[in-house]
Coordinates of C-alpha atoms and ligand atoms in Angstrom, one line a residue:
X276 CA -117.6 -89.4 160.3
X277 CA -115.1 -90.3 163.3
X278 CA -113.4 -87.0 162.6
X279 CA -111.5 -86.5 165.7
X280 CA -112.5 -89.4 167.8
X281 CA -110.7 -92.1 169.2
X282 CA -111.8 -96.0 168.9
X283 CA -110.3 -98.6 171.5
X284 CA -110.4 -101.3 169.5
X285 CA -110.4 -104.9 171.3
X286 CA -110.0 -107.4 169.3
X287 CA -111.0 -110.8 170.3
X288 CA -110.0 -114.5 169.6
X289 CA -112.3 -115.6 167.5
X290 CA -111.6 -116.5 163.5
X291 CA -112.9 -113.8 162.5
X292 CA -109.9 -111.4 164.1
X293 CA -108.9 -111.0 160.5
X294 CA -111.7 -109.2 159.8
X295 CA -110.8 -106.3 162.4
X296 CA -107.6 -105.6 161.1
X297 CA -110.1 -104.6 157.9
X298 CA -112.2 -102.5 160.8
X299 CA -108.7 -100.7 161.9
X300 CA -108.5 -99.1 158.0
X301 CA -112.6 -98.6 158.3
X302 CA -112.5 -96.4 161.1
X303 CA -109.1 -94.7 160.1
X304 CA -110.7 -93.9 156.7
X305 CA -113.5 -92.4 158.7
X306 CA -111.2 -89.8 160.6
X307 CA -111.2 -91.9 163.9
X308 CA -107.6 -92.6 166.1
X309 CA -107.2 -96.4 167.1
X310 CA -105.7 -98.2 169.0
X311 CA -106.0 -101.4 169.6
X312 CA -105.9 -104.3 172.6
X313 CA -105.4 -108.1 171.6
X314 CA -106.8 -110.3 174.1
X315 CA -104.1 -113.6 174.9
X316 CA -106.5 -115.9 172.2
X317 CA -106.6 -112.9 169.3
X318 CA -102.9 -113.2 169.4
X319 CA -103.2 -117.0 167.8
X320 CA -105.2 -115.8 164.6
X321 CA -103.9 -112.2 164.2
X322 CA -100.2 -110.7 164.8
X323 CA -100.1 -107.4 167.4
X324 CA -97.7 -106.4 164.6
X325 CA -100.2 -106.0 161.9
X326 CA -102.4 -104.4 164.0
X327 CA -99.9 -102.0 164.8
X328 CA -98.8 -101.2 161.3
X329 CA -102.3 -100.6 160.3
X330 CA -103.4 -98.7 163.6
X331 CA -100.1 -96.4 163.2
X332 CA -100.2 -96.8 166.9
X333 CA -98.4 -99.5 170.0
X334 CA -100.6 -102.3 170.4
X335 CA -101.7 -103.2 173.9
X336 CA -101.9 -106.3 174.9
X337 CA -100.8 -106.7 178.8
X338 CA -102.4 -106.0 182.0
X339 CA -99.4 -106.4 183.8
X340 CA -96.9 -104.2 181.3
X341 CA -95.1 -102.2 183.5
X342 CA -93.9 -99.8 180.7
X343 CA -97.4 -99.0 179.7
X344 CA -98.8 -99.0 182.8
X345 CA -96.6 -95.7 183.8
X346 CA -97.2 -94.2 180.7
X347 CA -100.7 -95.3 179.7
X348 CA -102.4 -97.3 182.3
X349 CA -105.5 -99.8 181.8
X350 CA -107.9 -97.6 182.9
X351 CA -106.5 -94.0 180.9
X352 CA -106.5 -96.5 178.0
X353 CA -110.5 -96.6 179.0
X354 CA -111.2 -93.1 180.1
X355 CA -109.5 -91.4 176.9
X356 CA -111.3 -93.1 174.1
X357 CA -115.1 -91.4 172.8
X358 CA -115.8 -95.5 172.4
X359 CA -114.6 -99.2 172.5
X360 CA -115.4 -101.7 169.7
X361 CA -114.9 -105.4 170.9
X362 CA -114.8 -107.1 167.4
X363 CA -115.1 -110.1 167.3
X364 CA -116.8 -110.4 170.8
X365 CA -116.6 -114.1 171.7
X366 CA -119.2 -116.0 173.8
X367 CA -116.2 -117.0 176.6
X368 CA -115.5 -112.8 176.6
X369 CA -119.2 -111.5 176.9
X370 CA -119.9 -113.9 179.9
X371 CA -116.7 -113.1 181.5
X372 CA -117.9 -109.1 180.7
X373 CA -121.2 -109.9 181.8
X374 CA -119.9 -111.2 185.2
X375 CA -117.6 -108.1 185.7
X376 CA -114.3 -110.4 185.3
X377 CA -111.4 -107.9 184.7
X378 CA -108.3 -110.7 184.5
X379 CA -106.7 -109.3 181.5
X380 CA -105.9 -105.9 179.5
X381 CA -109.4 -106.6 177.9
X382 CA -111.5 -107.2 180.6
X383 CA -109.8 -104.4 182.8
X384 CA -110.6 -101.8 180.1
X385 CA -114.2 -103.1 179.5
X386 CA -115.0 -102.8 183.1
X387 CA -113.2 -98.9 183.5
X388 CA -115.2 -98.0 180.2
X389 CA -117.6 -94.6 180.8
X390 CA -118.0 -94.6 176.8
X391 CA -120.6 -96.6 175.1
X392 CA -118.9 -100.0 174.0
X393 CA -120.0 -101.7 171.1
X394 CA -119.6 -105.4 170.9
X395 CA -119.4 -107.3 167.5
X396 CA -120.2 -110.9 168.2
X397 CA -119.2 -114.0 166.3
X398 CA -119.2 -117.4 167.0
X399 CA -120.6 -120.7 165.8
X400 CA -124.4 -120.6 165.8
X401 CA -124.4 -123.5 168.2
X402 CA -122.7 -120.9 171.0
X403 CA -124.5 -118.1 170.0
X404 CA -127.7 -119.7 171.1
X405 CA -127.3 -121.4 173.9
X406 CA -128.8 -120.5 177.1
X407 CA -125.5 -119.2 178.7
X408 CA -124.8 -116.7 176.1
X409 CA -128.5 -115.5 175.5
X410 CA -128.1 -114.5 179.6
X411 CA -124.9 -112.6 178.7
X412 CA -126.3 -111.1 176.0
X413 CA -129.2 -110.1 177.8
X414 CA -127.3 -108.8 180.8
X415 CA -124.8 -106.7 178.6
X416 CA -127.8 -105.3 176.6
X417 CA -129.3 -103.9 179.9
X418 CA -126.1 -102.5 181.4
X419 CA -126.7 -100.4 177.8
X420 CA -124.0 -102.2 175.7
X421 CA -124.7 -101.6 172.2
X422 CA -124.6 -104.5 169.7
X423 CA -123.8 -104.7 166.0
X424 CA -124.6 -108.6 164.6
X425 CA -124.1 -111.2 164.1
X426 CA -125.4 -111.6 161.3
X427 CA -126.5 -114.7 158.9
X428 CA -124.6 -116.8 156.4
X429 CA -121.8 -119.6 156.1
X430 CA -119.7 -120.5 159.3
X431 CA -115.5 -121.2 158.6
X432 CA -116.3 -124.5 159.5
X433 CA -117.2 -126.8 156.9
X434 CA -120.6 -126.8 156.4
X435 CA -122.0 -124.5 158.6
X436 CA -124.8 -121.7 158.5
X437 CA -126.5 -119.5 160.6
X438 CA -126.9 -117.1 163.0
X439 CA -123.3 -116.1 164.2
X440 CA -120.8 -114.5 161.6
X441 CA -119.2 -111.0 162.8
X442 CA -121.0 -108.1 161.2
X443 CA -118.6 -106.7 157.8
X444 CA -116.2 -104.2 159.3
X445 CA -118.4 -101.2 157.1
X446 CA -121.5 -102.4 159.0
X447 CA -119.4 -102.3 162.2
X448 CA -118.0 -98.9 161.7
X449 CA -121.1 -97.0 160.2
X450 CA -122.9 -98.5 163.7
X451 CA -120.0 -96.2 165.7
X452 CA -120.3 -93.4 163.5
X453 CA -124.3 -93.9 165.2
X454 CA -123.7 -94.6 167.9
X455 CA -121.2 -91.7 169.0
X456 CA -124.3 -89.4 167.1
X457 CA -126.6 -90.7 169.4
X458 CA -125.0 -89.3 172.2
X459 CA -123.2 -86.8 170.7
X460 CA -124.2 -82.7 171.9
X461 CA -126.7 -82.2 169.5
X462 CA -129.0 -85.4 169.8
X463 CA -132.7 -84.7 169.2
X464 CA -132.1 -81.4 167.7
X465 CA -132.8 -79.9 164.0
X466 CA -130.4 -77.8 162.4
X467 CA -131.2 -75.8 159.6
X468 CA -128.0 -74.9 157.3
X469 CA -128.2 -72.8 154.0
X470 CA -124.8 -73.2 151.9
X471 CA -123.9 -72.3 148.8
X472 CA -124.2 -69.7 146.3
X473 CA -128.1 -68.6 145.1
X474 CA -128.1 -68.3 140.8
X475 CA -130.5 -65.5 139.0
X476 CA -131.5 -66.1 135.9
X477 CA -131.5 -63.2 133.4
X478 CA -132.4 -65.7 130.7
X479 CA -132.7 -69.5 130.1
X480 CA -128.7 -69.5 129.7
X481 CA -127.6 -66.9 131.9
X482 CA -127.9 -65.9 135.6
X483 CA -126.4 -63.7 138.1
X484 CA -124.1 -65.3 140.9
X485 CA -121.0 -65.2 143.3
X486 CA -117.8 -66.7 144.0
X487 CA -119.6 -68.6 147.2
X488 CA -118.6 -72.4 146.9
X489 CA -120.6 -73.8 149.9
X490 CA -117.0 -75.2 151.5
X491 CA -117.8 -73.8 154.9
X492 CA -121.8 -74.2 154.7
X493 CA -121.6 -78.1 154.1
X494 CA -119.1 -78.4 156.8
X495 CA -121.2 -76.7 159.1
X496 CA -124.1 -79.2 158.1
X497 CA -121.7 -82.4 158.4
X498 CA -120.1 -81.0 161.9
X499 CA -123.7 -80.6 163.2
X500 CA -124.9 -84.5 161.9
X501 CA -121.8 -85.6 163.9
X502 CA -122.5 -84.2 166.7
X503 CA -125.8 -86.4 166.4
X504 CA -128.3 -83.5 165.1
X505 CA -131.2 -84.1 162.2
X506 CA -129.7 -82.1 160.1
X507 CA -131.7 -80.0 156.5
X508 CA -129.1 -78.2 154.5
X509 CA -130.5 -76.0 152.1
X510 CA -128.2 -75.5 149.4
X511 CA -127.4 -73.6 146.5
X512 CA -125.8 -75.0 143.2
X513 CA -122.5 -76.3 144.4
X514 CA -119.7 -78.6 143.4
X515 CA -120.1 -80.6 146.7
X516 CA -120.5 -84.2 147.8
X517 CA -123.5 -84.5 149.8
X518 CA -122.5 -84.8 153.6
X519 CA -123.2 -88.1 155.3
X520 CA -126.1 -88.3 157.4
X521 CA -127.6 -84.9 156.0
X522 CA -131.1 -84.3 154.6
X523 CA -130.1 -82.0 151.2
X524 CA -132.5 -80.0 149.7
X525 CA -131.1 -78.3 146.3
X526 CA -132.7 -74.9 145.1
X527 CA -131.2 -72.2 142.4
X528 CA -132.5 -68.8 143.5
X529 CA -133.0 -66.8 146.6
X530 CA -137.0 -67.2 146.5
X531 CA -136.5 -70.9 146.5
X532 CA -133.9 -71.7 148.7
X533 CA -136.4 -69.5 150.8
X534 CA -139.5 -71.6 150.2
X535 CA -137.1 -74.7 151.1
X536 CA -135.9 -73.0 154.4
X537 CA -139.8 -72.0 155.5
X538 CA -140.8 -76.0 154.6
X539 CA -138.0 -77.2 156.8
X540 CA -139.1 -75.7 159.8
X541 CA -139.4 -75.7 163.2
X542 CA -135.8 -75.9 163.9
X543 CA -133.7 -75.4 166.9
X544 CA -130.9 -73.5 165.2
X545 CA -130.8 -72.1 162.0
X546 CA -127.2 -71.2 160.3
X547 CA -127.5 -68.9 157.1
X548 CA -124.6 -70.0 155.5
X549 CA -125.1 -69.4 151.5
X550 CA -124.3 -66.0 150.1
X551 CA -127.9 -65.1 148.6
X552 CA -127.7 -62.7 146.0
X553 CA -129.3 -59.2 147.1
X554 CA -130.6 -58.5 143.7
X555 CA -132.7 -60.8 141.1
X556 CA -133.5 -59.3 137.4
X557 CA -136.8 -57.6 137.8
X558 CA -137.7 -59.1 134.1
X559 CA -136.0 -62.2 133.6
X560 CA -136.6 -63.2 129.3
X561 CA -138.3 -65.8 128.9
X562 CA -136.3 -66.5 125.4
X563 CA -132.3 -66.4 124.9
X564 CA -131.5 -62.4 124.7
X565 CA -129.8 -62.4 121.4
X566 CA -126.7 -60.5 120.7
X567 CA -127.4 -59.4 116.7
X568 CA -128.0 -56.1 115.9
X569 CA -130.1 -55.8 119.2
X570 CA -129.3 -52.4 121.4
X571 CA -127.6 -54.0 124.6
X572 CA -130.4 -55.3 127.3
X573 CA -130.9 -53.0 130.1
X574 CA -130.4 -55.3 133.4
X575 CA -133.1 -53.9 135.7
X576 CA -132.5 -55.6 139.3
X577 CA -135.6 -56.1 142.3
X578 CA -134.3 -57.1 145.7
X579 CA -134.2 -60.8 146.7
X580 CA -136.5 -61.4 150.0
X581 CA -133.9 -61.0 153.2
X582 CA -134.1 -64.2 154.0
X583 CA -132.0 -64.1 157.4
X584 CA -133.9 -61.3 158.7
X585 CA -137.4 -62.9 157.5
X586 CA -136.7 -66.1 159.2
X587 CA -134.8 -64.1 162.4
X588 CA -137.7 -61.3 162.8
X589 CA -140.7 -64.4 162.7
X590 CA -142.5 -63.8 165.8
X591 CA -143.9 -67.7 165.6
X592 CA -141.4 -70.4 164.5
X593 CA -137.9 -69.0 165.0
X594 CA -135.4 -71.3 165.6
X595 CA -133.5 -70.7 169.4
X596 CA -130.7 -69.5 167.7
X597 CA -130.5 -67.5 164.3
X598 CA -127.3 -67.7 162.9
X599 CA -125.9 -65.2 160.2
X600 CA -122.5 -65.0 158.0
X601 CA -121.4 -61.3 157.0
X602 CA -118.4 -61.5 154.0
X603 CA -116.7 -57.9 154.1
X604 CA -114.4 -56.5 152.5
X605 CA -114.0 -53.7 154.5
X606 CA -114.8 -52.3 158.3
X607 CA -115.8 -56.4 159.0
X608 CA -116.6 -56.0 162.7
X609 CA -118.3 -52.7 162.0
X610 CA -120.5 -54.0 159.4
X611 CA -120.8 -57.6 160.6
X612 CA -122.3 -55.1 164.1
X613 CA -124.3 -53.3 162.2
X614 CA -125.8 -56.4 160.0
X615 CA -126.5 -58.2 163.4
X616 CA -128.4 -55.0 165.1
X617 CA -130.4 -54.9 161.2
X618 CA -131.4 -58.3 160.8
X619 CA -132.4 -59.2 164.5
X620 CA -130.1 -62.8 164.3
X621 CA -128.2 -64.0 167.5
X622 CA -124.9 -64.5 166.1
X623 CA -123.0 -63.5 163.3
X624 CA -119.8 -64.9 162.1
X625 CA -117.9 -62.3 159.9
X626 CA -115.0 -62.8 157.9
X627 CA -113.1 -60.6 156.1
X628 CA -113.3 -61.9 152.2
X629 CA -110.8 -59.7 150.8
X630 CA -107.9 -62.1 152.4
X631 CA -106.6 -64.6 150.0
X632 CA -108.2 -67.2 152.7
X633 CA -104.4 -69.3 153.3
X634 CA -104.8 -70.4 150.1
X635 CA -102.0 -68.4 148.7
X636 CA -103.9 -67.6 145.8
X637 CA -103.9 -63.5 146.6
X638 CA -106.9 -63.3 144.8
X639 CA -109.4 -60.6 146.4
X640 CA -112.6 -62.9 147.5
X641 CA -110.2 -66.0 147.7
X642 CA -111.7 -67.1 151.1
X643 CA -114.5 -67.6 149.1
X644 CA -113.7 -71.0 147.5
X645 CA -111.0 -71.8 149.7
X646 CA -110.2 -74.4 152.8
X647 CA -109.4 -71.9 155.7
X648 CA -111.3 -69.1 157.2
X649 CA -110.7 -66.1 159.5
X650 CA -113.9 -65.8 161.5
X651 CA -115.0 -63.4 164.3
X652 CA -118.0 -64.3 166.3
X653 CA -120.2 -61.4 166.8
X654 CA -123.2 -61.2 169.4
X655 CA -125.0 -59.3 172.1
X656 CA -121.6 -60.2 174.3
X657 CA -119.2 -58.6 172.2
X658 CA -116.6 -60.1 169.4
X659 CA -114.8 -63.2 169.7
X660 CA -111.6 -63.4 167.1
X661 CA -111.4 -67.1 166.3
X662 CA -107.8 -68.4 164.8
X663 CA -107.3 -69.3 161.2
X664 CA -108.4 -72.7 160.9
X665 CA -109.7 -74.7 158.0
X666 CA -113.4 -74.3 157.2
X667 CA -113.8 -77.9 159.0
X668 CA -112.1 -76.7 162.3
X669 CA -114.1 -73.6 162.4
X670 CA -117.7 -75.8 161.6
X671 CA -116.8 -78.0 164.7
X672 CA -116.1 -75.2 166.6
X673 CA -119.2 -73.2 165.6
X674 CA -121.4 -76.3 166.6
X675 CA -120.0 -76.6 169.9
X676 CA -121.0 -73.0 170.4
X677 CA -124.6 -74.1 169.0
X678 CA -124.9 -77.1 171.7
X679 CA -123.5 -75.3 174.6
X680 CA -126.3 -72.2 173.5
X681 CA -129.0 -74.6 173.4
X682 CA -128.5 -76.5 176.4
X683 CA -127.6 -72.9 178.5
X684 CA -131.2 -72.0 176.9
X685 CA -132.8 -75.8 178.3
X686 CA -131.4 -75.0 181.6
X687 CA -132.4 -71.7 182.0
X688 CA -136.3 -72.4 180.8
X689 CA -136.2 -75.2 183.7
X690 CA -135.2 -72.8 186.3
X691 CA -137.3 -70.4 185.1
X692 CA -140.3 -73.1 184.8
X693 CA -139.3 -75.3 187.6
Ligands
FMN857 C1 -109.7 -122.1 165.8 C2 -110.5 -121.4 166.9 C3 -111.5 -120.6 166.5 C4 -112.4 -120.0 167.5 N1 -113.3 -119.1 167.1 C5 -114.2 -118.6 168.0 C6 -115.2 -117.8 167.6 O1 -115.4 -117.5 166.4 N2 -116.1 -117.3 168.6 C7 -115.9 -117.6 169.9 O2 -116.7 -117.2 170.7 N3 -114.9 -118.4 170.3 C8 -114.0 -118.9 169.4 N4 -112.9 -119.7 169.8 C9 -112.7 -119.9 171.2 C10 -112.0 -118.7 171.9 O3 -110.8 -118.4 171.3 C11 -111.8 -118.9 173.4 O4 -113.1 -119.0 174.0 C12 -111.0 -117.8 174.1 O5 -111.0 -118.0 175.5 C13 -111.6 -116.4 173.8 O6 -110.9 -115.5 174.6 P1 -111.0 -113.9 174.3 O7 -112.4 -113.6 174.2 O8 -110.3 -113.3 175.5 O9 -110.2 -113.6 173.1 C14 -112.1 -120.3 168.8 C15 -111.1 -121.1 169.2 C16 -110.3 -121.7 168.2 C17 -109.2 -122.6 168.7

């Protein structure tokens, strides 16, 4: 996902322009802001004014606009984009990137760039291998210019195949989902995320359960695969897409989801997420209990292994950072203090289950199920109350926490191993 991101866009004159206005809705769909430059020669196969509509945003398309240069300037246009897609790239704008030329909007904004910049070429097959564009590809791809394409197949004119259509707009903007991942604050870690709600049989029909729906769990997972992480999540059975980019690993009961957790590490930080239940049924039938006649079944419970504590007390194999989640419904910071102190994790993020969770539904447990949360971040340091937000807001901004934690952790062990 783009959540939150913002694409420059600069589209190119080549024939396949048309395609990009296709890219515009691509990386929209994906969360990300555009907007889009048209270089002089994009304007003669595709309108600014289509661009526009789609893009929601002005379309820029002057170096020398006096207007936009008070209110946006070339190289703010640059500076406050996460990346810039040049799609389609053609072989007269790579060598005149290559060379450092900066005589339009285009170039000017290529050059200011401190983002990666990924290029989408596309050109006749003839032009994309000739000796002059193999050096500018060669120098952009060692001044660490990503490419996407081209790719294989007919030409628009007559006739024509081979190596130079612009990669499919999907192609283009799955390759900026990776590539913002690749940098983002949590490449080359593994983050270990338990969601969901555990179920304990009492019989082959029936089991024991809670209102947990896995909403804030999964977003945690997807916020952390953003932010470039490998990513397990651990899950309980939920009514929840897969995130993108995230290994899944699907378990019932609290012993499993256990066993899955133990087989996924080492990880760098681990966030306990699901609402395991406490107790199991100590005897669980192996038939249908049946109703007729029968003298009503005694439901003798066993504890569940703790497995927040377990994986937080290991002396060999804890994750940096041991994250818990503590739903009260009363005393939260009390409890969520006590539950930290008791279960030897770093961090616990408490919230207070007995609001209705924004969702208006007044329904005791109704954060449980619902798209906001009212978290306080408890640690060591003391209690952090974090706004109301929605369960996606509050992910990002736990992950952030995870990635400045780990890297305060990396700098320290270097300055204490110099
Ligand atoms: C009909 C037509 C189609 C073109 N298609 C391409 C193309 O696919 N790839 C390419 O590299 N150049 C193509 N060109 C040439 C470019 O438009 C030209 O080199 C221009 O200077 C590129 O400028 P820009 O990169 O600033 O948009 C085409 C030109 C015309 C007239």
């Amino acid at each position: 996902m783009l959540a939150g991101k913002t694409v420059l866009l600069i589209i190119g004159g080549g024939i396949a322009a048309y395609k990009s206005l296709d890219l515009i809705r691509r990386l929209k769909e994906r969360g990300a802001r555009v907007r889009v430059v048209m270089t002089a020669a994009a304007q003669h196969f595709v309108t600014p004014l289509a661009a526009g509509a789609l893009s929601h945003e002005p379309v820029f398309t002057e170096l020398f606009d006096r207007a936009a240069e008070q209110d946006i300037g070339h190289i703010r246009l640059a500076r406050e984009a996460d990346l810039v897609i040049l799609a389609p790239a053609t072989a007269d704008r790579m060598a005149r990137m290559a060379t450092g030329f900066a005589e339009d909007l285009a170039g000017a904004v290529l050059l200011a760039a401190r983002v990666p910049v990924l290029v989408a070429p596309a050109m006749n097959p003839a032009m994309w291998a000739h000796p002059a564009t193999r050096r500018s590809v060669a120098t952009l791809k060692a001044d660490g210019i990503a490419f996407i394409g081209p790719m294989a197949g007919a030409m628009a004119e007559r006739g024509e195949e081979g190596l130079g259509r612009m990669a499919e707009p999907t192609e283009i903007a799955e390759a900026a989902e990776a590539l913002l991942a690749a940098g983002g604050a949590l490449a080359g870690k593994h983050v270990l995320v338990t969601s969901g709600p555990t179920h304990e049989p009492i019989d082959p029909v029936r089991y024991i359960a809670n209102r947990s729906s896995g909403k804030q769990g999964h977003a945690i997972a997807a916020a952390a695969a953003r932010a470039g992480a490998r990513v397990t999540l651990v899950s309980g059975p939920v009514n929840l897409p897969d995130p993108a980019g995230v290994e899944v690993r699907r378990v019932e009961t609290a012993r499993e989801m256990l066993a899955a957790v133990e087989a996924a590490l080492p990880a760098d930080a681990a966030v306990f997420a699901a609402a395991v239940a406490d107790w199991r049924v100590a005897a669980e039938a192996g038939q249908k209990l049946k109703k007729d006649g029968n003298a009503i079944p005694p439901l003798a419970l066993t504890e569940n292994p703790d497995i927040l504590a377990g994986i937080a007390r290991r002396v060999a194999g804890r994750p940096r950072l041991v994250i818990g989640f503590a739903a009260e419904t009363q005393n939260v910071i009390a409890h969520a203090q006590a539950k930290l102190a008791r279960k030897g994790c770093d961090w616990i993020l408490a919230n207070d289950v007995s609001q209705d969770g924004g969702d208006q539904s007044g329904i005791p447990g109704g954060v449980m199920g619902a798209d906001r949360n009212a978290v306080h971040l408890v640690s060591a340091a003391g209690v952090e109350d974090w706004p109301t937000a929605s369960k996606a807001e509050v992910a990002r901004r736990l992950v952030d926490r995870i990635a400045e934690a780990l890297d305060r952790q990396e700098t320290l062990g270097r300055q204490e191993n110099p």
